[in-house]
Tab-separated table of C-alpha atoms (C1' of nucleotides) in Angstrom:
chain	number	residue	atom	x	y	z
A	1	UNK	CA	0.217	0.002	-0.347
A	2	UNK	CA	2.263	2.464	-1.208
A	3	UNK	CA	0.624	4.776	-2.961
A	4	UNK	CA	-2.452	3.433	-3.173
A	5	UNK	CA	-4.474	5.683	-0.867
A	6	UNK	CA	-3.025	8.390	-2.489
A	7	UNK	CA	-6.640	8.539	-5.552
A	8	UNK	CA	-8.725	10.782	-3.782
A	9	UNK	CA	-10.725	9.689	-6.803
A	10	UNK	CA	-11.276	12.475	-8.821
A	11	UNK	CA	-12.223	11.417	-12.349
A	12	UNK	CA	-15.499	9.380	-11.990
A	13	UNK	CA	-15.931	6.395	-14.636
A	14	UNK	CA	-17.709	4.646	-12.060
A	15	UNK	CA	-21.315	6.596	-10.977
A	16	UNK	CA	-19.138	6.908	-8.155
A	17	UNK	CA	-20.243	9.361	-4.467
A	18	UNK	CA	-20.296	12.339	-5.702
A	19	UNK	CA	-22.522	11.378	-8.028
A	20	UNK	CA	-24.680	9.417	-6.864
A	21	UNK	CA	-25.133	11.401	-3.977
A	22	UNK	CA	-26.238	14.427	-6.556
A	23	UNK	CA	-29.026	11.836	-8.068
A	24	UNK	CA	-30.361	11.242	-4.328
A	25	UNK	CA	-30.409	14.468	-3.321
A	26	UNK	CA	-32.592	15.808	-6.251
A	27	UNK	CA	-34.519	12.727	-5.901
A	28	UNK	CA	-34.862	13.549	-2.582
A	29	UNK	CA	-35.768	17.329	-3.029
A	30	UNK	CA	-39.017	15.084	-5.942
A	31	UNK	CA	-40.004	13.801	-2.437
A	32	UNK	CA	-39.666	15.609	0.056
A	33	UNK	CA	-41.025	18.313	-2.080
A	34	UNK	CA	-44.174	16.108	-2.900
A	35	UNK	CA	-44.909	14.416	0.233
A	36	UNK	CA	-42.964	16.398	2.710
A	37	UNK	CA	-40.641	15.137	4.341
A	38	UNK	CA	-42.710	13.019	7.316
A	39	UNK	CA	-44.695	11.422	4.749
A	40	UNK	CA	-41.711	10.835	2.064
A	41	UNK	CA	-39.651	8.089	2.994
A	42	UNK	CA	-36.479	7.101	2.277
A	43	UNK	CA	-37.927	3.980	-0.089
A	44	UNK	CA	-39.524	6.401	-2.079
A	45	UNK	CA	-36.017	7.988	-2.761
A	46	UNK	CA	-34.322	5.389	-3.277
A	47	UNK	CA	-36.712	3.707	-5.909
A	48	UNK	CA	-35.640	7.034	-7.928
A	49	UNK	CA	-32.172	6.680	-8.544
A	50	UNK	CA	-33.279	1.976	-8.545
A	51	UNK	CA	-31.425	1.440	-5.363
A	52	UNK	CA	-33.229	0.622	-2.300
A	53	UNK	CA	-32.838	2.338	1.175
A	54	UNK	CA	-30.795	0.433	2.866
A	55	UNK	CA	-28.127	2.007	-0.406
A	56	UNK	CA	-29.538	5.801	0.261
A	57	UNK	CA	-28.451	5.534	4.043
A	58	UNK	CA	-25.081	4.401	3.043
A	59	UNK	CA	-24.557	7.648	1.381
A	60	UNK	CA	-26.146	9.370	4.426
A	61	UNK	CA	-26.062	8.290	7.101
A	62	UNK	CA	-30.003	9.362	7.911
A	63	UNK	CA	-32.972	10.682	6.751
A	64	UNK	CA	-32.129	13.660	8.894
A	65	UNK	CA	-28.699	14.152	7.030
A	66	UNK	CA	-30.076	13.477	4.378
A	67	UNK	CA	-32.946	16.317	4.737
A	68	UNK	CA	-29.732	19.077	5.713
A	69	UNK	CA	-28.137	18.303	2.338
A	70	UNK	CA	-31.402	18.765	0.203
A	71	UNK	CA	-31.858	22.501	2.107
A	72	UNK	CA	-28.296	23.051	1.476
A	73	UNK	CA	-28.546	21.444	-1.986
A	74	UNK	CA	-31.752	23.800	-2.890
A	75	UNK	CA	-29.532	27.009	-1.962
A	76	UNK	CA	-26.417	26.211	-4.160
A	77	UNK	CA	-28.966	25.394	-7.443
A	78	UNK	CA	-30.304	28.396	-6.374
A	79	UNK	CA	-27.221	30.566	-6.224
A	80	UNK	CA	-26.560	28.974	-9.146
A	81	UNK	CA	-27.420	31.097	-11.223
A	82	UNK	CA	-26.403	34.071	-10.025
A	83	UNK	CA	-23.355	33.339	-11.634
A	84	UNK	CA	-20.781	33.222	-8.907
A	85	UNK	CA	-21.663	37.316	-8.538
A	86	UNK	CA	-22.869	37.611	-4.615
A	87	UNK	CA	-26.035	38.735	-4.220
A	88	UNK	CA	-27.128	42.381	-5.891
A	89	UNK	CA	-27.632	45.289	-3.316
A	90	UNK	CA	-30.471	48.491	-3.412
A	91	UNK	CA	-33.759	48.080	-5.811
A	92	UNK	CA	-31.762	45.341	-8.463
A	93	UNK	CA	-32.292	43.094	-5.153
A	94	UNK	CA	-36.461	43.924	-5.592
A	95	UNK	CA	-35.061	42.939	-8.860
A	96	UNK	CA	-33.593	39.717	-8.330
A	97	UNK	CA	-36.451	38.541	-6.137
A	98	UNK	CA	-38.775	39.436	-9.219
A	99	UNK	CA	-36.851	37.728	-11.557
A	100	UNK	CA	-36.944	34.236	-9.389
A	101	UNK	CA	-40.871	34.476	-8.868
A	102	UNK	CA	-40.252	35.029	-12.876
A	103	UNK	CA	-37.711	31.588	-12.911
A	104	UNK	CA	-40.195	30.199	-9.970
A	105	UNK	CA	-42.888	29.789	-11.464
A	106	UNK	CA	-41.357	27.289	-13.895
A	107	UNK	CA	-39.983	24.847	-11.540
A	108	UNK	CA	-42.908	23.390	-9.164
A	109	UNK	CA	-41.396	20.801	-7.986
A	110	UNK	CA	-38.456	23.003	-5.668
A	111	UNK	CA	-40.828	25.327	-4.607
A	112	UNK	CA	-43.171	22.588	-3.557
A	113	UNK	CA	-40.641	21.204	-1.965
A	114	UNK	CA	-40.123	24.747	-0.262
A	115	UNK	CA	-43.466	25.241	0.623
A	116	UNK	CA	-44.007	21.982	2.531
A	117	UNK	CA	-40.616	22.272	3.870
A	118	UNK	CA	-41.221	25.590	5.500
A	119	UNK	CA	-44.692	24.731	6.900
A	120	UNK	CA	-43.630	20.909	8.057
A	121	UNK	CA	-40.897	23.204	10.739
A	122	UNK	CA	-43.444	25.299	12.513
A	123	UNK	CA	-43.763	21.948	13.937
A	124	UNK	CA	-42.438	21.166	17.443
A	125	UNK	CA	-38.266	19.969	17.307
A	126	UNK	CA	-38.802	20.125	13.704
A	127	UNK	CA	-35.546	19.437	12.178
A	128	UNK	CA	-35.393	21.884	9.247
A	129	UNK	CA	-37.125	24.449	11.849
A	130	UNK	CA	-33.261	26.044	12.835
A	131	UNK	CA	-32.333	26.302	9.331
A	132	UNK	CA	-35.605	27.262	7.684
A	133	UNK	CA	-35.982	29.963	10.654
A	134	UNK	CA	-32.267	30.696	9.498
A	135	UNK	CA	-32.675	31.593	6.509
A	136	UNK	CA	-35.993	33.818	7.321
A	137	UNK	CA	-33.413	36.351	9.751
A	138	UNK	CA	-30.968	36.554	6.836
A	139	UNK	CA	-33.564	37.925	4.205
A	140	UNK	CA	-35.244	40.245	6.557
A	141	UNK	CA	-31.249	41.490	7.248
A	142	UNK	CA	-30.524	41.729	3.093
A	143	UNK	CA	-33.571	43.031	2.525
A	144	UNK	CA	-33.895	45.658	4.954
A	145	UNK	CA	-30.477	46.710	4.362
A	146	UNK	CA	-31.562	47.098	-0.022
A	147	UNK	CA	-34.551	49.182	1.561
A	148	UNK	CA	-32.266	51.352	3.023
A	149	UNK	CA	-30.382	51.834	0.921
A	150	UNK	CA	-33.183	52.654	-1.725
A	151	UNK	CA	-34.012	54.980	1.015
A	152	UNK	CA	-30.793	56.707	0.959
A	153	UNK	CA	-30.551	57.097	-2.207
A	154	UNK	CA	-33.493	58.788	-3.171
A	155	UNK	CA	-33.662	60.955	0.614
A	156	UNK	CA	-36.296	59.420	1.983
A	157	UNK	CA	-36.157	58.942	5.714
A	158	UNK	CA	-37.854	56.247	7.335
A	159	UNK	CA	-38.981	55.592	10.483
A	160	UNK	CA	-37.893	53.548	12.945
A	161	UNK	CA	-38.340	49.475	11.703
A	162	UNK	CA	-39.872	50.289	8.806
A	163	UNK	CA	-37.063	48.481	6.949
A	164	UNK	CA	-37.131	45.559	8.955
A	165	UNK	CA	-41.351	45.441	8.532
A	166	UNK	CA	-41.139	45.835	5.034
A	167	UNK	CA	-38.554	43.643	4.537
A	168	UNK	CA	-40.215	40.453	6.422
A	169	UNK	CA	-43.529	41.743	4.176
A	170	UNK	CA	-41.871	40.836	0.419
A	171	UNK	CA	-40.519	37.671	2.010
A	172	UNK	CA	-44.073	36.794	3.069
A	173	UNK	CA	-45.518	37.952	0.489
A	174	UNK	CA	-43.709	36.126	-1.781
A	175	UNK	CA	-44.003	33.075	-0.043
A	176	UNK	CA	-48.123	33.434	0.890
A	177	UNK	CA	-48.534	33.134	-3.353
A	178	UNK	CA	-46.439	30.400	-3.626
A	179	UNK	CA	-49.131	28.300	-1.470
A	180	UNK	CA	-51.422	29.808	-3.472
A	181	UNK	CA	-50.137	28.950	-6.517
A	182	UNK	CA	-49.190	26.070	-5.740
A	183	UNK	CA	-53.159	25.053	-4.497
A	184	UNK	CA	-54.190	26.617	-7.521
A	185	UNK	CA	-52.152	27.609	-10.530
A	186	UNK	CA	-54.637	28.891	-12.942
A	187	UNK	CA	-56.065	31.787	-10.113
A	188	UNK	CA	-52.405	32.877	-8.824
A	189	UNK	CA	-49.928	34.731	-11.767
A	190	UNK	CA	-46.718	34.311	-10.055
A	191	UNK	CA	-44.248	36.478	-10.897
A	192	UNK	CA	-47.188	39.680	-11.708
A	193	UNK	CA	-48.694	38.752	-8.521
A	194	UNK	CA	-44.925	39.376	-6.935
A	195	UNK	CA	-43.489	41.724	-8.394
A	196	UNK	CA	-46.900	43.812	-8.568
A	197	UNK	CA	-46.624	43.368	-4.186
A	198	UNK	CA	-43.350	44.395	-3.927
A	199	UNK	CA	-43.864	47.055	-5.878
A	200	UNK	CA	-47.075	48.300	-3.626
A	201	UNK	CA	-45.058	47.082	-0.616
A	202	UNK	CA	-42.274	49.499	-1.444
A	203	UNK	CA	-43.635	52.539	-2.609
A	204	UNK	CA	-45.866	52.309	0.381
A	205	UNK	CA	-42.625	52.113	2.785
A	206	UNK	CA	-40.444	54.881	0.360
A	207	UNK	CA	-43.597	57.420	-0.439
A	208	UNK	CA	-42.387	57.660	-3.845
A	209	UNK	CA	-43.574	55.214	-6.791
A	210	UNK	CA	-41.038	52.403	-7.158
A	211	UNK	CA	-40.467	50.273	-10.259
A	212	UNK	CA	-38.676	46.774	-10.638
A	213	UNK	CA	-40.380	45.795	-13.962
A	214	UNK	CA	-39.356	46.656	-17.590
A	215	UNK	CA	-41.575	48.442	-19.072
A	216	UNK	CA	-43.032	46.595	-21.554
A	217	UNK	CA	-42.116	43.194	-21.835
B	1	UNK	CA	-97.563	21.958	39.325
B	2	UNK	CA	-97.473	21.279	36.198
B	3	UNK	CA	-95.245	19.011	35.633
B	4	UNK	CA	-95.608	19.221	31.966
B	5	UNK	CA	-91.861	18.442	31.871
B	6	UNK	CA	-90.404	21.388	28.937
B	7	UNK	CA	-87.288	20.704	29.110
B	8	UNK	CA	-86.221	21.702	25.476
B	9	UNK	CA	-82.903	21.059	25.848
B	10	UNK	CA	-81.881	19.735	29.292
B	11	UNK	CA	-78.594	19.840	30.210
B	12	UNK	CA	-76.649	16.144	29.480
B	13	UNK	CA	-75.420	14.476	33.176
B	14	UNK	CA	-72.648	12.993	31.334
B	15	UNK	CA	-69.980	15.063	29.273
B	16	UNK	CA	-71.623	13.359	26.564
B	17	UNK	CA	-71.283	13.638	22.622
B	18	UNK	CA	-70.977	16.897	21.827
B	19	UNK	CA	-69.311	17.783	24.853
B	20	UNK	CA	-66.783	15.499	24.314
B	21	UNK	CA	-66.519	15.830	19.946
B	22	UNK	CA	-65.466	19.763	21.380
B	23	UNK	CA	-62.796	18.207	23.882
B	24	UNK	CA	-61.393	16.422	20.779
B	25	UNK	CA	-61.700	18.579	18.447
B	26	UNK	CA	-60.054	20.920	20.988
B	27	UNK	CA	-57.304	18.330	21.402
B	28	UNK	CA	-56.393	17.721	17.719
B	29	UNK	CA	-56.347	20.526	16.891
B	30	UNK	CA	-53.795	21.481	19.802
B	31	UNK	CA	-52.134	17.913	18.182
B	32	UNK	CA	-51.590	18.734	14.690
B	33	UNK	CA	-50.918	22.060	15.213
B	34	UNK	CA	-47.620	21.325	16.757
B	35	UNK	CA	-46.882	18.214	14.937
B	36	UNK	CA	-48.728	17.505	12.081
B	37	UNK	CA	-51.412	15.948	10.764
B	38	UNK	CA	-49.047	12.745	9.603
B	39	UNK	CA	-46.552	12.835	12.028
B	40	UNK	CA	-50.014	13.789	14.529
B	41	UNK	CA	-50.880	10.276	15.809
B	42	UNK	CA	-54.843	9.000	17.531
B	43	UNK	CA	-52.491	8.081	19.972
B	44	UNK	CA	-51.633	11.476	20.420
B	45	UNK	CA	-55.346	13.047	20.683
B	46	UNK	CA	-56.537	10.835	22.726
B	47	UNK	CA	-53.577	11.200	25.338
B	48	UNK	CA	-54.702	15.207	25.544
B	49	UNK	CA	-58.607	13.385	26.568
B	50	UNK	CA	-57.705	10.538	28.645
B	51	UNK	CA	-59.137	7.401	26.736
B	52	UNK	CA	-57.565	5.475	24.603
B	53	UNK	CA	-57.516	5.890	20.076
B	54	UNK	CA	-60.300	3.548	19.705
B	55	UNK	CA	-62.228	5.747	21.126
B	56	UNK	CA	-61.251	8.759	19.493
B	57	UNK	CA	-62.936	6.732	16.090
B	58	UNK	CA	-66.047	5.477	17.864
B	59	UNK	CA	-66.737	9.421	17.539
B	60	UNK	CA	-64.681	10.713	14.505
B	61	UNK	CA	-64.966	7.819	12.456
B	62	UNK	CA	-61.685	8.386	10.574
B	63	UNK	CA	-58.617	10.458	11.170
B	64	UNK	CA	-59.206	12.335	7.964
B	65	UNK	CA	-62.691	12.860	9.042
B	66	UNK	CA	-61.540	13.995	12.347
B	67	UNK	CA	-58.958	16.658	10.515
B	68	UNK	CA	-61.967	17.851	8.272
B	69	UNK	CA	-64.024	18.277	11.571
B	70	UNK	CA	-61.278	19.876	13.404
B	71	UNK	CA	-60.929	22.501	10.056
B	72	UNK	CA	-64.367	23.277	9.845
B	73	UNK	CA	-63.950	23.549	13.942
B	74	UNK	CA	-61.114	26.537	13.406
B	75	UNK	CA	-64.014	28.074	11.015
B	76	UNK	CA	-66.329	27.924	13.711
B	77	UNK	CA	-63.855	29.301	16.550
B	78	UNK	CA	-62.629	32.534	14.007
B	79	UNK	CA	-66.288	33.197	12.751
B	80	UNK	CA	-67.864	33.050	16.505
B	81	UNK	CA	-65.901	36.787	17.314
B	82	UNK	CA	-68.200	38.126	15.608
B	83	UNK	CA	-70.844	37.208	17.690
B	84	UNK	CA	-73.198	36.799	14.470
B	85	UNK	CA	-71.944	39.586	11.948
B	86	UNK	CA	-71.728	38.537	9.019
B	87	UNK	CA	-68.058	39.315	7.334
B	88	UNK	CA	-67.953	42.667	7.195
B	89	UNK	CA	-66.979	44.524	3.700
B	90	UNK	CA	-64.849	47.511	2.057
B	91	UNK	CA	-62.726	48.692	4.589
B	92	UNK	CA	-64.502	47.459	7.847
B	93	UNK	CA	-62.830	43.917	6.052
B	94	UNK	CA	-59.413	45.255	5.615
B	95	UNK	CA	-59.367	46.394	9.187
B	96	UNK	CA	-61.379	43.147	11.289
B	97	UNK	CA	-57.802	41.662	9.157
B	98	UNK	CA	-55.602	43.279	11.134
B	99	UNK	CA	-57.630	42.392	14.750
B	100	UNK	CA	-57.787	39.212	13.412
B	101	UNK	CA	-53.508	39.917	14.033
B	102	UNK	CA	-53.058	41.328	16.205
B	103	UNK	CA	-55.976	38.217	18.113
B	104	UNK	CA	-53.679	35.660	16.410
B	105	UNK	CA	-50.636	36.835	18.674
B	106	UNK	CA	-52.446	35.526	21.470
B	107	UNK	CA	-54.122	31.786	19.955
B	108	UNK	CA	-50.422	30.480	18.963
B	109	UNK	CA	-51.765	27.011	18.809
B	110	UNK	CA	-54.503	27.591	16.494
B	111	UNK	CA	-51.972	30.034	14.207
B	112	UNK	CA	-48.882	26.871	13.522
B	113	UNK	CA	-52.528	24.473	13.226
B	114	UNK	CA	-53.185	26.617	9.576
B	115	UNK	CA	-50.263	27.407	8.980
B	116	UNK	CA	-48.932	23.664	9.271
B	117	UNK	CA	-51.309	22.366	7.659
B	118	UNK	CA	-52.207	24.748	4.774
B	119	UNK	CA	-48.098	23.893	3.872
B	120	UNK	CA	-48.896	20.229	4.808
B	121	UNK	CA	-51.995	21.069	1.890
B	122	UNK	CA	-49.501	20.930	-0.326
B	123	UNK	CA	-48.028	18.149	-0.950
B	124	UNK	CA	-49.449	15.439	-3.473
B	125	UNK	CA	-53.428	13.783	-2.300
B	126	UNK	CA	-53.589	16.068	0.842
B	127	UNK	CA	-57.190	15.314	2.438
B	128	UNK	CA	-56.495	18.865	2.917
B	129	UNK	CA	-55.548	20.728	-0.221
B	130	UNK	CA	-59.327	20.879	-1.068
B	131	UNK	CA	-60.449	23.010	1.708
B	132	UNK	CA	-57.308	24.397	2.185
B	133	UNK	CA	-57.949	25.712	-1.856
B	134	UNK	CA	-61.387	26.337	-1.804
B	135	UNK	CA	-60.888	28.800	0.980
B	136	UNK	CA	-58.326	30.679	0.045
B	137	UNK	CA	-61.125	31.219	-2.851
B	138	UNK	CA	-63.314	31.982	-0.980
B	139	UNK	CA	-60.905	34.057	0.543
B	140	UNK	CA	-60.181	35.942	-2.612
B	141	UNK	CA	-62.873	37.059	-4.392
B	142	UNK	CA	-64.318	38.636	0.288
B	143	UNK	CA	-61.108	40.466	-0.726
B	144	UNK	CA	-60.950	41.694	-4.485
B	145	UNK	CA	-65.317	42.884	-4.017
B	146	UNK	CA	-63.471	44.499	-0.903
B	147	UNK	CA	-61.033	45.990	-2.885
B	148	UNK	CA	-63.204	47.228	-5.537
B	149	UNK	CA	-65.626	48.923	-2.888
B	150	UNK	CA	-63.161	51.264	-1.458
B	151	UNK	CA	-61.954	51.923	-4.804
B	152	UNK	CA	-65.282	52.836	-5.973
B	153	UNK	CA	-65.674	54.148	-2.896
B	154	UNK	CA	-62.737	56.506	-3.789
B	155	UNK	CA	-64.097	56.896	-7.104
B	156	UNK	CA	-60.717	55.682	-8.026
B	157	UNK	CA	-60.901	53.314	-11.787
B	158	UNK	CA	-58.068	49.945	-10.703
B	159	UNK	CA	-56.992	48.189	-13.724
B	160	UNK	CA	-58.072	45.061	-15.295
B	161	UNK	CA	-56.951	42.514	-12.609
B	162	UNK	CA	-55.994	44.963	-9.865
B	163	UNK	CA	-58.603	43.872	-7.445
B	164	UNK	CA	-57.615	40.025	-7.285
B	165	UNK	CA	-53.387	39.955	-7.620
B	166	UNK	CA	-54.014	42.711	-3.945
B	167	UNK	CA	-56.445	40.472	-2.654
B	168	UNK	CA	-53.934	37.581	-3.260
B	169	UNK	CA	-51.169	39.614	-1.516
B	170	UNK	CA	-53.054	40.760	1.081
B	171	UNK	CA	-53.305	37.137	1.833
B	172	UNK	CA	-50.064	36.107	0.869
B	173	UNK	CA	-48.946	38.894	3.377
B	174	UNK	CA	-50.886	37.400	6.662
B	175	UNK	CA	-50.147	33.772	6.302
B	176	UNK	CA	-46.507	34.588	5.209
B	177	UNK	CA	-46.035	37.006	8.185
B	178	UNK	CA	-47.147	33.721	10.361
B	179	UNK	CA	-45.049	31.107	9.121
B	180	UNK	CA	-41.919	33.725	10.229
B	181	UNK	CA	-44.068	34.989	13.809
B	182	UNK	CA	-44.303	31.297	14.300
B	183	UNK	CA	-40.112	30.308	13.886
B	184	UNK	CA	-38.649	33.437	15.078
B	185	UNK	CA	-41.376	35.836	17.481
B	186	UNK	CA	-38.985	37.929	18.766
B	187	UNK	CA	-37.770	38.822	15.127
B	188	UNK	CA	-41.293	39.985	14.005
B	189	UNK	CA	-44.283	41.749	15.561
B	190	UNK	CA	-46.932	40.276	13.744
B	191	UNK	CA	-49.907	42.266	14.273
B	192	UNK	CA	-48.161	46.091	13.669
B	193	UNK	CA	-46.371	43.959	10.068
B	194	UNK	CA	-49.876	42.776	8.807
B	195	UNK	CA	-51.588	45.909	9.579
B	196	UNK	CA	-48.437	48.052	7.629
B	197	UNK	CA	-48.723	45.353	4.892
B	198	UNK	CA	-52.154	46.035	4.265
B	199	UNK	CA	-52.219	48.705	4.204
B	200	UNK	CA	-49.283	49.458	1.979
B	201	UNK	CA	-50.651	46.760	-0.713
B	202	UNK	CA	-53.779	49.119	-0.451
B	203	UNK	CA	-52.030	52.525	-0.830
B	204	UNK	CA	-50.212	51.288	-3.216
B	205	UNK	CA	-53.756	49.540	-5.294
B	206	UNK	CA	-55.649	52.912	-4.948
B	207	UNK	CA	-52.882	55.441	-5.037
B	208	UNK	CA	-54.191	57.386	-1.923
B	209	UNK	CA	-52.946	57.059	1.203
B	210	UNK	CA	-55.636	53.836	3.485
B	211	UNK	CA	-55.027	54.144	7.413
B	212	UNK	CA	-56.166	50.964	8.652
B	213	UNK	CA	-54.908	50.890	12.039
B	214	UNK	CA	-57.037	53.323	14.945
B	215	UNK	CA	-54.851	56.428	16.356
B	216	UNK	CA	-52.890	55.723	19.075
B	217	UNK	CA	-53.890	52.805	20.538
C	1	DT	C1'	-7.421	-8.423	-3.683
C	2	DC	C1'	-8.542	-5.657	-1.279
C	3	DG	C1'	-12.281	-1.595	-0.734
C	4	DG	C1'	-16.460	0.668	-1.496
C	5	DG	C1'	-21.658	-0.134	-3.561
C	6	DC	C1'	-24.687	-1.983	-2.399
C	7	DT	C1'	-28.402	-5.476	-1.335
C	8	DT	C1'	-30.477	-8.976	1.241
C	9	DA	C1'	-32.483	-10.164	5.762
C	10	DC	C1'	-33.758	-8.567	9.825
C	11	DT	C1'	-35.241	-5.448	14.273
C	12	DA	C1'	-38.450	-2.833	16.737
C	13	DA	C1'	-40.956	1.213	16.647
C	14	DC	C1'	-45.230	3.278	15.014
C	15	DC	C1'	-49.597	3.544	13.337
C	16	DA	C1'	-54.491	3.762	11.547
C	17	DG	C1'	-58.534	1.001	11.728
C	18	DT	C1'	-61.358	-3.930	13.037
C	19	DA	C1'	-63.743	-6.321	16.228
C	20	DA	C1'	-65.391	-7.836	20.116
C	21	DG	C1'	-66.462	-7.211	24.797
C	22	DT	C1'	-68.047	-4.238	28.765
C	23	DA	C1'	-69.527	-1.058	32.319
C	24	DA	C1'	-73.034	2.283	32.574
C	25	DG	C1'	-76.525	4.681	31.297
C	26	DT	C1'	-81.237	5.245	28.577
C	27	DG	C1'	-86.098	3.359	27.456
C	28	DT	C1'	-90.211	1.239	27.733
C	29	DG	C1'	-93.663	-2.190	29.132
C	30	DG	C1'	-95.983	-4.690	32.679
D	1	DC	C1'	-90.682	1.061	40.024
D	2	DC	C1'	-88.475	-2.442	38.384
D	3	DA	C1'	-87.133	-5.580	35.077
D	4	DC	C1'	-85.667	-5.988	30.139
D	5	DA	C1'	-83.870	-4.027	25.926
D	6	DC	C1'	-81.341	-1.352	24.329
D	7	DT	C1'	-77.789	2.880	23.528
D	8	DT	C1'	-73.510	4.861	23.757
D	9	DA	C1'	-68.616	5.470	25.434
D	10	DC	C1'	-65.824	3.516	26.094
D	11	DT	C1'	-61.988	-0.122	26.157
D	12	DT	C1'	-58.124	-4.334	25.109
D	13	DA	C1'	-56.566	-7.162	21.578
D	14	DC	C1'	-55.066	-7.615	17.550
D	15	DT	C1'	-54.429	-7.269	12.340
D	16	DG	C1'	-51.565	-4.983	8.546
D	17	DG	C1'	-49.235	-1.740	7.098
D	18	DT	C1'	-44.837	1.383	6.889
D	19	DT	C1'	-41.080	3.006	8.587
D	20	DA	C1'	-35.593	3.978	10.031
D	21	DG	C1'	-32.249	1.521	11.049
D	22	DT	C1'	-28.786	-1.887	11.738
D	23	DA	C1'	-25.750	-6.005	10.600
D	24	DA	C1'	-23.520	-8.798	7.223
D	25	DG	C1'	-22.509	-10.882	2.432
D	26	DC	C1'	-21.513	-9.820	-2.046
D	27	DC	C1'	-19.882	-7.754	-6.913
D	28	DC	C1'	-16.990	-5.704	-9.337
D	29	DG	C1'	-13.696	-2.618	-11.010
D	30	DA	C1'	-9.215	-0.591	-10.108
DNA sequence: TCGGGCTTACTAACCAGTAAGTAAGTGTGG
DNA sequence: CCACACTTACTTACTGGTTAGTAAGCCCGA
């Protein structure tokens, strides 16, 4: 065993480790998305990649750990289309949110996964609750900062706590619209309603008309 | 002494039927609220009223039927504080929504139950999905009508589809804020944020300032 | 040949729903 | 007014199903 232990398995000819894990993560996203975490079983996930549930456990150890990696996987996919750019600030952030909503209307699965897991996470002792709570905290921070930036840009002074309230409202409206859209896609135009709501909140908060959609599109 | 027994509705000696059912419904609301429908078992519900799970089934037949009655129970409790008055229209409706949010901040359990079940309901074939979807439809109808009423009152002409978009946004923001509040009550002032968001959406929609909160309360 | 990927086989727990029995009530005929 | 018939509210015990997780071994590729 001289140089044998050194091979880090970089070129996978076999659908090995990394690749299989990705397959499983994608399958788990679909399963947890369509059935929820508690109702979606390891067997369901395993079946989608053509192995047994024990095979899944071989890669992820436990169902909880699999969930955690699914959540991080979603983040990775989400950030991916930003192409390395960090999350924008100011008005650009809100345009980004509107664009995300438009993209989401074409990715029902991932939206459903997010909605189901977020809803489930408010149950006692749910393994995803800290992840979701932290996610909300981070988002509120980023969005309220963007509100402050836009306000400064337009020389508007905001009352204490207003940026935070606006940030919470923006996140809330996005999540809530996703729920309604998932249950009745015909009744709610996810992209339009989201853009409308964000503009409304910003306009009312800043006291001046804010547009985040491109003209004539 | 005219023992003509005019006992129309005598007091039952036993905590019979109706009473027990209410106890179970209250318990089920707590259980489904704190653990979700799938994760909350009939045994959990039964334990809270000091009977066995078979006893619960004696009263409700199946877990699905119990859920249905829980949902209707919530509606009954919700409408109850309106004291027989029908749901108001126009601006009054939005004030009512803000008041409800304020009340909700004191009834974590029922808010949690609603949030959990709504989230769960977007999973495939969930027994509550039609109930939730219908609820959203009805609410959107009522709220969009109220928007139209207020617009007419103020002689504002709204673009096609705007009342519906505003209605969806109002419902969305209420649900979304509940989620954030449940996960982090310190970070979100449910009553204030809800009132703020509703005012924002109405103000932006109608183009004139709308106030729904009482001055100095 | 060796180790990682995976399977088969199993365990222990849990769950909804059924069935049958019991005890405590209610209604009624004599 | 009481005995007997019946109903109601529940229990215990069980069935059939599903689940996460464990253990041990097989197979294949490098």
